[in-house]
PDB file of C-alpha atoms in Angstrom:
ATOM      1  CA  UNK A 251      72.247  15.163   0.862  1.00  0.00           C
ATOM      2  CA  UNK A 252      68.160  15.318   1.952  1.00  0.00           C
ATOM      3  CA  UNK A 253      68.272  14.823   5.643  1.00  0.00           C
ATOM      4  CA  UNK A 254      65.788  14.899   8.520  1.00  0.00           C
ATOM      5  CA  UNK A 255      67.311  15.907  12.480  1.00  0.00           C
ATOM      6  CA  UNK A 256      64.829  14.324  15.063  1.00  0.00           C
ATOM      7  CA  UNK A 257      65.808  15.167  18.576  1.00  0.00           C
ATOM      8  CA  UNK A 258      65.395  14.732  21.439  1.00  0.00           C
ATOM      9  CA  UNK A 259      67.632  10.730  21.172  1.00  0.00           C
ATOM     10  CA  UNK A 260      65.791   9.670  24.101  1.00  0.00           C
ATOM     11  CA  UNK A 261      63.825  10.782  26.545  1.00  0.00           C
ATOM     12  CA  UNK A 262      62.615   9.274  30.130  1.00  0.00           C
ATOM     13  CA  UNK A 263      59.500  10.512  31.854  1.00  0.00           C
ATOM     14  CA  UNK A 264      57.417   9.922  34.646  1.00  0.00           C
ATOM     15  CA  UNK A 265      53.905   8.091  34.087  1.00  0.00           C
ATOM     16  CA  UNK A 266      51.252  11.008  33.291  1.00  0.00           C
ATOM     17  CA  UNK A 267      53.963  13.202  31.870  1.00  0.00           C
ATOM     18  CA  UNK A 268      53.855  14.646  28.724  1.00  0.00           C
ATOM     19  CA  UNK A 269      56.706  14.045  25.623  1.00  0.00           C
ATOM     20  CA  UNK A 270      56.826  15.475  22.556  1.00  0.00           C
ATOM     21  CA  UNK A 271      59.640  15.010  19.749  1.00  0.00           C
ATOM     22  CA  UNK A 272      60.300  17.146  16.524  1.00  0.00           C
ATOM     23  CA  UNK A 273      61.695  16.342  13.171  1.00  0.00           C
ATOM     24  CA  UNK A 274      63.520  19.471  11.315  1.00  0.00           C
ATOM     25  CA  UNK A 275      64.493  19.543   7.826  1.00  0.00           C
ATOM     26  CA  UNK A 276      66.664  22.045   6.006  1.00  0.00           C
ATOM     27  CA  UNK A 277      64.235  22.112   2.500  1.00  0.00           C
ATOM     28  CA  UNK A 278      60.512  21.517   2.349  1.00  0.00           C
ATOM     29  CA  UNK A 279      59.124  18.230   2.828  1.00  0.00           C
ATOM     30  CA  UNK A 280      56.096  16.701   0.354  1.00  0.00           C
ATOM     31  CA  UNK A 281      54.386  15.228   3.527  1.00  0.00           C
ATOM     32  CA  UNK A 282      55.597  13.600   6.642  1.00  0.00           C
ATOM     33  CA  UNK A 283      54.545  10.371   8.457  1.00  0.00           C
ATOM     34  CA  UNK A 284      55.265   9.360  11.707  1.00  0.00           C
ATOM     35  CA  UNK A 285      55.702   5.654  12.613  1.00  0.00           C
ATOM     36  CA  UNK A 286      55.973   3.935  16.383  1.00  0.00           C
ATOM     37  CA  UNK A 287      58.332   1.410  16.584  1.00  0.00           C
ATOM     38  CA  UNK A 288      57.501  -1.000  20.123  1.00  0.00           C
ATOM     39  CA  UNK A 289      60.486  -3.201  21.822  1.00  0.00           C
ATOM     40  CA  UNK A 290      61.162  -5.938  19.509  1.00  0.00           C
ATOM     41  CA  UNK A 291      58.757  -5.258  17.394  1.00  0.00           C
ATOM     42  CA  UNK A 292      58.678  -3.284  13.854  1.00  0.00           C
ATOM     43  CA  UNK A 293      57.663   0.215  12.972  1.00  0.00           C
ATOM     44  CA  UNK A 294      54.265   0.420  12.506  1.00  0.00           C
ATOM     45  CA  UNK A 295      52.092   3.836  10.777  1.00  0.00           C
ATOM     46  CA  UNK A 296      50.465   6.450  12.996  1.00  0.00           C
ATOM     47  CA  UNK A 297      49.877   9.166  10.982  1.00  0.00           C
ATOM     48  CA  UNK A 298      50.830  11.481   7.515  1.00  0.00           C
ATOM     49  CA  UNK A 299      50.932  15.138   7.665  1.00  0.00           C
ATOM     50  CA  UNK A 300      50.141  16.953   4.200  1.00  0.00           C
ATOM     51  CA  UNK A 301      49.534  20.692   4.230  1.00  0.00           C
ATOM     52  CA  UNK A 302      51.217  23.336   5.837  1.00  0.00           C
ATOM     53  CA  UNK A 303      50.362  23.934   9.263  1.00  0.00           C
ATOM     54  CA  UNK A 304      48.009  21.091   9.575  1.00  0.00           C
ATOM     55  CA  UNK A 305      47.301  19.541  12.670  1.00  0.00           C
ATOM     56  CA  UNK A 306      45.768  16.163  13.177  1.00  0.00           C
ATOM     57  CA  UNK A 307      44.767  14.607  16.749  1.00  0.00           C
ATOM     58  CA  UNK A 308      44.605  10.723  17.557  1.00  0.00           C
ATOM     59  CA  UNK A 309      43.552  10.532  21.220  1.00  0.00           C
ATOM     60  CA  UNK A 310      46.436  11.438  23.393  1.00  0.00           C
ATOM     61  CA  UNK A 311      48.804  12.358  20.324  1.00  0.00           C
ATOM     62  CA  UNK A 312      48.592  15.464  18.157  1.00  0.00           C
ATOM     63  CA  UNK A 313      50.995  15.662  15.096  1.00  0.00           C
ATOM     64  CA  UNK A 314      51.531  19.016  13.896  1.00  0.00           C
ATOM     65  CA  UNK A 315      53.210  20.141  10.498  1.00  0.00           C
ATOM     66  CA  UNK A 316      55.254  23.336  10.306  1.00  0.00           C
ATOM     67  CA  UNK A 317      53.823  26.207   8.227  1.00  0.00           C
ATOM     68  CA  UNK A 318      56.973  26.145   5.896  1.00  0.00           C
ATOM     69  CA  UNK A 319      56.571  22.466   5.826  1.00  0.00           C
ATOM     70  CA  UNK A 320      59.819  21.702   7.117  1.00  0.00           C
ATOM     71  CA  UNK A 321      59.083  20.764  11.002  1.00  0.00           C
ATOM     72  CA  UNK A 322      56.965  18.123  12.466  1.00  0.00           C
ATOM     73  CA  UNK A 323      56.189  17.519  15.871  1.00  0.00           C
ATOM     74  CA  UNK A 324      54.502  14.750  17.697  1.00  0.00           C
ATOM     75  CA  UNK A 325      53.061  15.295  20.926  1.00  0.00           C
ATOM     76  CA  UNK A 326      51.480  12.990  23.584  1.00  0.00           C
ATOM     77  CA  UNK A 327      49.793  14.236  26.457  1.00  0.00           C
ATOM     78  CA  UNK A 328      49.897  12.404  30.048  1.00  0.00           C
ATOM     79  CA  UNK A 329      52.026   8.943  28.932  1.00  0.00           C
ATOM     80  CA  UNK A 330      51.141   5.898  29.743  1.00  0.00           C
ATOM     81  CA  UNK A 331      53.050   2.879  30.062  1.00  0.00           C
ATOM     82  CA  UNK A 332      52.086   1.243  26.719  1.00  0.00           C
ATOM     83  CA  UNK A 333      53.403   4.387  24.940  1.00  0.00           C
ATOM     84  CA  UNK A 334      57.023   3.165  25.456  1.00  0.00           C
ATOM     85  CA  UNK A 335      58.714   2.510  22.390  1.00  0.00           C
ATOM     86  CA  UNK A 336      60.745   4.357  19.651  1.00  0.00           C
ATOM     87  CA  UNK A 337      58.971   7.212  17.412  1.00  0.00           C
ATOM     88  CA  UNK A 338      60.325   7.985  14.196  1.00  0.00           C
ATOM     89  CA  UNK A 339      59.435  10.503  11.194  1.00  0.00           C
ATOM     90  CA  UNK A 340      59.473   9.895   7.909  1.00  0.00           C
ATOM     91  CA  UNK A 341      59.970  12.071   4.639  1.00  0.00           C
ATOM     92  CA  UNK A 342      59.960  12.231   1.338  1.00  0.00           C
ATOM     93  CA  UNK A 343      61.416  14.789  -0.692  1.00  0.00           C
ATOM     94  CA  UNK A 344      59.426  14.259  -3.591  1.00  0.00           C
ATOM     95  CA  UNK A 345      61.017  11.564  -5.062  1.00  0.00           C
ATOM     96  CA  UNK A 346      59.556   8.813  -3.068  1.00  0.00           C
ATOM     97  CA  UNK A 347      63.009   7.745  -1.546  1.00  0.00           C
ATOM     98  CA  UNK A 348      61.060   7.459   2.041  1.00  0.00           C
ATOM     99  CA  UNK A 349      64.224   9.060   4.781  1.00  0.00           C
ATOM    100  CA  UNK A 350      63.819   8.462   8.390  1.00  0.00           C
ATOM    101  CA  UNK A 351      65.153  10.530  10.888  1.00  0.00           C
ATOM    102  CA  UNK A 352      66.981   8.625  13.897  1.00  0.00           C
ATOM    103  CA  UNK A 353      63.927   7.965  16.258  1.00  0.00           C
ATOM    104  CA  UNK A 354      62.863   9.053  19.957  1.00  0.00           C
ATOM    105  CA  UNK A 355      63.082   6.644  22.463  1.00  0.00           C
ATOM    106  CA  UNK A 356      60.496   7.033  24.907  1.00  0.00           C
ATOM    107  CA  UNK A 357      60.867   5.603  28.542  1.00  0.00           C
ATOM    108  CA  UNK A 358      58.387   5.950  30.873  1.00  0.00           C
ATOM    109  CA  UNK A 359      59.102   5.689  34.900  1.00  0.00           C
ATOM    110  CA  UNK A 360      55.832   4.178  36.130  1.00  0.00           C
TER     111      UNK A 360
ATOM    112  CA  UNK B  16      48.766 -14.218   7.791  1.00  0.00           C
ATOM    113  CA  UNK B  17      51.182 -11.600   7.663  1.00  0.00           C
ATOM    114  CA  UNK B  18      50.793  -9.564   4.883  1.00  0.00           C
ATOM    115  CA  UNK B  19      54.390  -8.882   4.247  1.00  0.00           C
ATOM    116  CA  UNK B  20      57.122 -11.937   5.131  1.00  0.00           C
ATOM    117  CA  UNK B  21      60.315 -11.317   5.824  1.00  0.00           C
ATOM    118  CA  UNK B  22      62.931 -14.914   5.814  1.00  0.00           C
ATOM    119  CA  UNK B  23      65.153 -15.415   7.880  1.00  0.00           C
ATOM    120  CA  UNK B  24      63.929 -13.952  10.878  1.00  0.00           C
ATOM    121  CA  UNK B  25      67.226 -14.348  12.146  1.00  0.00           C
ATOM    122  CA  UNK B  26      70.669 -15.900  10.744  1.00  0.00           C
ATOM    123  CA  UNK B  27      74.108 -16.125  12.346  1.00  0.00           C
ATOM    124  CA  UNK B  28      76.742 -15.949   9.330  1.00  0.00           C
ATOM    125  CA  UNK B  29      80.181 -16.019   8.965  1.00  0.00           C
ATOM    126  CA  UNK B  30      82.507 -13.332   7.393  1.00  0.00           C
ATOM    127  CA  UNK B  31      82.809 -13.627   3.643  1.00  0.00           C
ATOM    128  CA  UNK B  32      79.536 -15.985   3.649  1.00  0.00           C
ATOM    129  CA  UNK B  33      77.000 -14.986   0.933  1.00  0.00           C
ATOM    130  CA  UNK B  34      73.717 -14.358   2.600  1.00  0.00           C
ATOM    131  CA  UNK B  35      69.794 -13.524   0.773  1.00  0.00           C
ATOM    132  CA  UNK B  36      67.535 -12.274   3.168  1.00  0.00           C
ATOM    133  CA  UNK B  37      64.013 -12.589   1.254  1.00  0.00           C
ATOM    134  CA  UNK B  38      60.981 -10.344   1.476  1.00  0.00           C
ATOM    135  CA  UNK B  39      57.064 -11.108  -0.041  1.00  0.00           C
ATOM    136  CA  UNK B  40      54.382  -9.458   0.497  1.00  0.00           C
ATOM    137  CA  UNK B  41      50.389 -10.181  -0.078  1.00  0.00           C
ATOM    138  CA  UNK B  42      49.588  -6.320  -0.689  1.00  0.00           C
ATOM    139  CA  UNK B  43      49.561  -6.122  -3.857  1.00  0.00           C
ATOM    140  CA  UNK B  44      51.456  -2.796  -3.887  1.00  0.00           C
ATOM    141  CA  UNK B  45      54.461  -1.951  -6.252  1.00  0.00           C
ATOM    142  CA  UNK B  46      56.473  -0.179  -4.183  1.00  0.00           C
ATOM    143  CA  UNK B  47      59.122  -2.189  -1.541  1.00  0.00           C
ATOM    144  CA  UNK B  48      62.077  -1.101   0.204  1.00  0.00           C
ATOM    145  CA  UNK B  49      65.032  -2.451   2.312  1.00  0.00           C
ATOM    146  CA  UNK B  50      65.942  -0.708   5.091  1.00  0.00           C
ATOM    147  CA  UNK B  51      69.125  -1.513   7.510  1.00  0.00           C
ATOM    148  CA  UNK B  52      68.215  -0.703  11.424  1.00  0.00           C
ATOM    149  CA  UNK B  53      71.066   0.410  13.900  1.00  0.00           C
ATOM    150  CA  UNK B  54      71.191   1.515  17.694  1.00  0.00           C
ATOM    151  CA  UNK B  55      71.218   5.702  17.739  1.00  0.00           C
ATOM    152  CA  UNK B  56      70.967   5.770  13.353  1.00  0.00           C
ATOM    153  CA  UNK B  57      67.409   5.125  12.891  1.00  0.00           C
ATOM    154  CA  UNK B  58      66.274   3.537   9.094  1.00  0.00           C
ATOM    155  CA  UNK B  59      68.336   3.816   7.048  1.00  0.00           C
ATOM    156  CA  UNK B  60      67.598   3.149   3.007  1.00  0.00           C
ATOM    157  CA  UNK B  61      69.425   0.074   1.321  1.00  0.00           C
ATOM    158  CA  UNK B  62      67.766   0.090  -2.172  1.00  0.00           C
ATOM    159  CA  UNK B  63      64.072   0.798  -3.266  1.00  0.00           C
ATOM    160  CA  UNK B  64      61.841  -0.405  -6.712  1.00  0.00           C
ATOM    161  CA  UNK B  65      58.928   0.760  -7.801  1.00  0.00           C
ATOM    162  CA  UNK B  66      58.532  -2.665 -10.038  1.00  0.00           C
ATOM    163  CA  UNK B  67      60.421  -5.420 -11.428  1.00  0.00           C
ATOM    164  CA  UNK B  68      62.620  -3.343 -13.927  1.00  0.00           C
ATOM    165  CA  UNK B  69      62.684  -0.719 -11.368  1.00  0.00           C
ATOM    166  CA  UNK B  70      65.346  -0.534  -8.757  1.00  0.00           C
ATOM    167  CA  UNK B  71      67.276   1.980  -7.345  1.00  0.00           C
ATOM    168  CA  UNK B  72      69.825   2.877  -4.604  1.00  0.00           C
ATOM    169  CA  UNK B  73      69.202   4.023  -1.595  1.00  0.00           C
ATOM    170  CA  UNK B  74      71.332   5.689   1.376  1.00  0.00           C
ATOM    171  CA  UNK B  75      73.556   2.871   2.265  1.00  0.00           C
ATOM    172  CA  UNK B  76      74.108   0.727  -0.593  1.00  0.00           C
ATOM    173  CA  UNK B  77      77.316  -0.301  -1.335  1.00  0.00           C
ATOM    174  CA  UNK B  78      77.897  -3.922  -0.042  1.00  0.00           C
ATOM    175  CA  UNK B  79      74.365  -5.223  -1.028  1.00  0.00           C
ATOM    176  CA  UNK B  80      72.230  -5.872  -4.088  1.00  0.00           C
ATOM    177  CA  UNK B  81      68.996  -6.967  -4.525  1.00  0.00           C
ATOM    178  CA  UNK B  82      66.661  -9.054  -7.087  1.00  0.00           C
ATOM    179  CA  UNK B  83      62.656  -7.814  -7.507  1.00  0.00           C
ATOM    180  CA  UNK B  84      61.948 -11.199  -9.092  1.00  0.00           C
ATOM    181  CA  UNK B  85      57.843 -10.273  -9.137  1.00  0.00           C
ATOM    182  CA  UNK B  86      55.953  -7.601  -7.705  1.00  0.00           C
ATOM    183  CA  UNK B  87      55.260 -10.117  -4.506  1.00  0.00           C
ATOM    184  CA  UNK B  88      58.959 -10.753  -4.102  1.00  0.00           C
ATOM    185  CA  UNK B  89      61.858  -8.196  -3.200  1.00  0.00           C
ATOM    186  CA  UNK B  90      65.301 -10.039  -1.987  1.00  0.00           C
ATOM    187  CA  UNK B  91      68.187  -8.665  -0.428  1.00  0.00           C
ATOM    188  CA  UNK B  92      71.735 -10.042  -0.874  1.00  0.00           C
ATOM    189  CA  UNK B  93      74.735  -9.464   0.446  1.00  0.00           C
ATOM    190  CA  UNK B  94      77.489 -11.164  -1.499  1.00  0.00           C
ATOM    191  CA  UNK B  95      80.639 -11.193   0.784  1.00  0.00           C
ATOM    192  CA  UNK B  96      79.558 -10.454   4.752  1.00  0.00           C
ATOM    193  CA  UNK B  97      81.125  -8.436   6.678  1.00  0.00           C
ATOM    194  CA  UNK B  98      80.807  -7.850  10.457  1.00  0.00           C
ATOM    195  CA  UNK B  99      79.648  -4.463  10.334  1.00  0.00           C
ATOM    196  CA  UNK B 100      76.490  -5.332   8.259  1.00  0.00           C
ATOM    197  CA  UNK B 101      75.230  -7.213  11.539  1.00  0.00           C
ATOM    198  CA  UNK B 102      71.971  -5.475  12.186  1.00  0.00           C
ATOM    199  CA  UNK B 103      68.395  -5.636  11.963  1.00  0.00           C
ATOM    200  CA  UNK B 104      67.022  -5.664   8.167  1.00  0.00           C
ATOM    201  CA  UNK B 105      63.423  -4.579   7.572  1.00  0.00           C
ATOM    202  CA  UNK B 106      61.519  -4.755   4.189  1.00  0.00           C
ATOM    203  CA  UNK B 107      58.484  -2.646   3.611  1.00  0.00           C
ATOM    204  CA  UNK B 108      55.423  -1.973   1.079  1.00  0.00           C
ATOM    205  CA  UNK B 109      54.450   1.406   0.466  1.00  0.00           C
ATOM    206  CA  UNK B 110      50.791   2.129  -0.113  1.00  0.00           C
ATOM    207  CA  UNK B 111      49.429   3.675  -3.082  1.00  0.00           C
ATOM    208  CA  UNK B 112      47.218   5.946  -1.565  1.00  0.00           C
ATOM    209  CA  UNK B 113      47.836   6.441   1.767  1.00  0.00           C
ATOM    210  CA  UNK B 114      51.809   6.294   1.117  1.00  0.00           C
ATOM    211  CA  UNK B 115      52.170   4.375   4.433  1.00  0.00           C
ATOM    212  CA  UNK B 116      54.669   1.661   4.872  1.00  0.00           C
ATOM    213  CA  UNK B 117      53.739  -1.569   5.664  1.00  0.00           C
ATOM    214  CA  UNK B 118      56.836  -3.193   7.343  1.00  0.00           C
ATOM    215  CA  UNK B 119      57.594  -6.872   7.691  1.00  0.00           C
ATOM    216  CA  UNK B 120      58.826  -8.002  11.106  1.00  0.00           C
ATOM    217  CA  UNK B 121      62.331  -8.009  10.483  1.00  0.00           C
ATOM    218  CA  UNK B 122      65.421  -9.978   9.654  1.00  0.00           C
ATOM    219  CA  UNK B 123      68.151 -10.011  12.488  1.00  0.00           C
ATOM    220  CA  UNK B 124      71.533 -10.659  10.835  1.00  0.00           C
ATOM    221  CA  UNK B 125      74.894 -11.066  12.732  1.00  0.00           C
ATOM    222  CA  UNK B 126      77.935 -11.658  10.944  1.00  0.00           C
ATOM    223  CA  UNK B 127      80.774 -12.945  13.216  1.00  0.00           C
TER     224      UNK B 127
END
């Protein structure tokens, strides 16, 4: 069926690093969002990609969406502590059945 | 206030226990979902509706059902427990323009 890789699983990174994690599909993707998810807490909306290679900047994170509209990135330059937490895509394949890839789990080694 | 509300926020059952986890929401939106959360599998998709005569399955199904008895109101049941359905439940409102999901904060289910 529709399904959406996000690698890395985890990832662990000193304070002032930078992390990124990418979301693949094997068909084209209506639009993808990308949600942050803290400790304990729920997932909660950052962002929705649209067009083919768009790009779209919120402070330290830039989401970028693959020209063929099957890749997403998110990207976060110099990490800070309160960036720790689990980042997940989100697609939908057209048919508003919202699939979520597995998540990143972000550590950060102050 | 929360604008979606998600009851129990946690519940210790026992196998072969009926259990409703309930969802509302103050949005005003149409579209809710259930989603199951694991360690290492992400969200996963129970069942979706788009309104009260509209529900349909999603990934993981089998083992639950659920009642949209208003457009405020989406429940999740699970007639017969069974250990490996302990996990974290979330219920969320999409946006109608945006698309976003609104999630509620959770419902953390164990089934000894």
């Amino acid at each position: 069926g529709q399904q959406v890789m996000q690698i890395p699983q985890y990832q662990h990174v000193q304070e002032g690093e930078d992390f990124t994690t990418y979301c693949n599909s094997s068909t084209t993707l209506s639009n993808i969002q990308w949600y942050k998810q803290r400790p304990g807490g729920h997932p909660v909306f950052l962002i929705q990609l649209v067009k083919s290679g768009e790009v779209k900047k919120q402070k330290r994170l830039t989401f970028q969406f693959g020209e063929a509209k099957k890749n997403s990135s998110l990207h976060i330059t110099a990490t800070q502590t309160t960036d720790v937490g689990t980042y997940f895509c989100g697609v939908d394949f057209g048919n508003e059945k919202l699939t979520f890839g597995t998540g990143t789990r972000l550590t950060i080694i102050p | 206030d929360a604008d979606v509300t998600q009851t129990p926020r946690n519940r210790i059952t026992k196998t072969g226990k009926r259990i409703m986890l309930e969802c509302s929401q103050t949005k005003g939106h149409d579209r809710m979902y259930w989603y199951r959360q694991d360690p290492g599998l992400g969200l996963r998709l129970i069942y979706y509706s788009f309104d009260v005569k509209d529900i349909n399955k999603g990934e993981i199904s089998d083992g639950y059902s659920v009642s949209r008895q208003a457009q405020a109101k989406f429940s999740l049941s699970l007639e017969s427990a069974i250990p490996n359905q302990t996990a974290l439940y979330f219920c969320a409102v999409r946006g109608p323009n945006t698309g976003e999901l609104f999630f509620g904060e959770g419902s953390r289910l164990t089934v000894l």
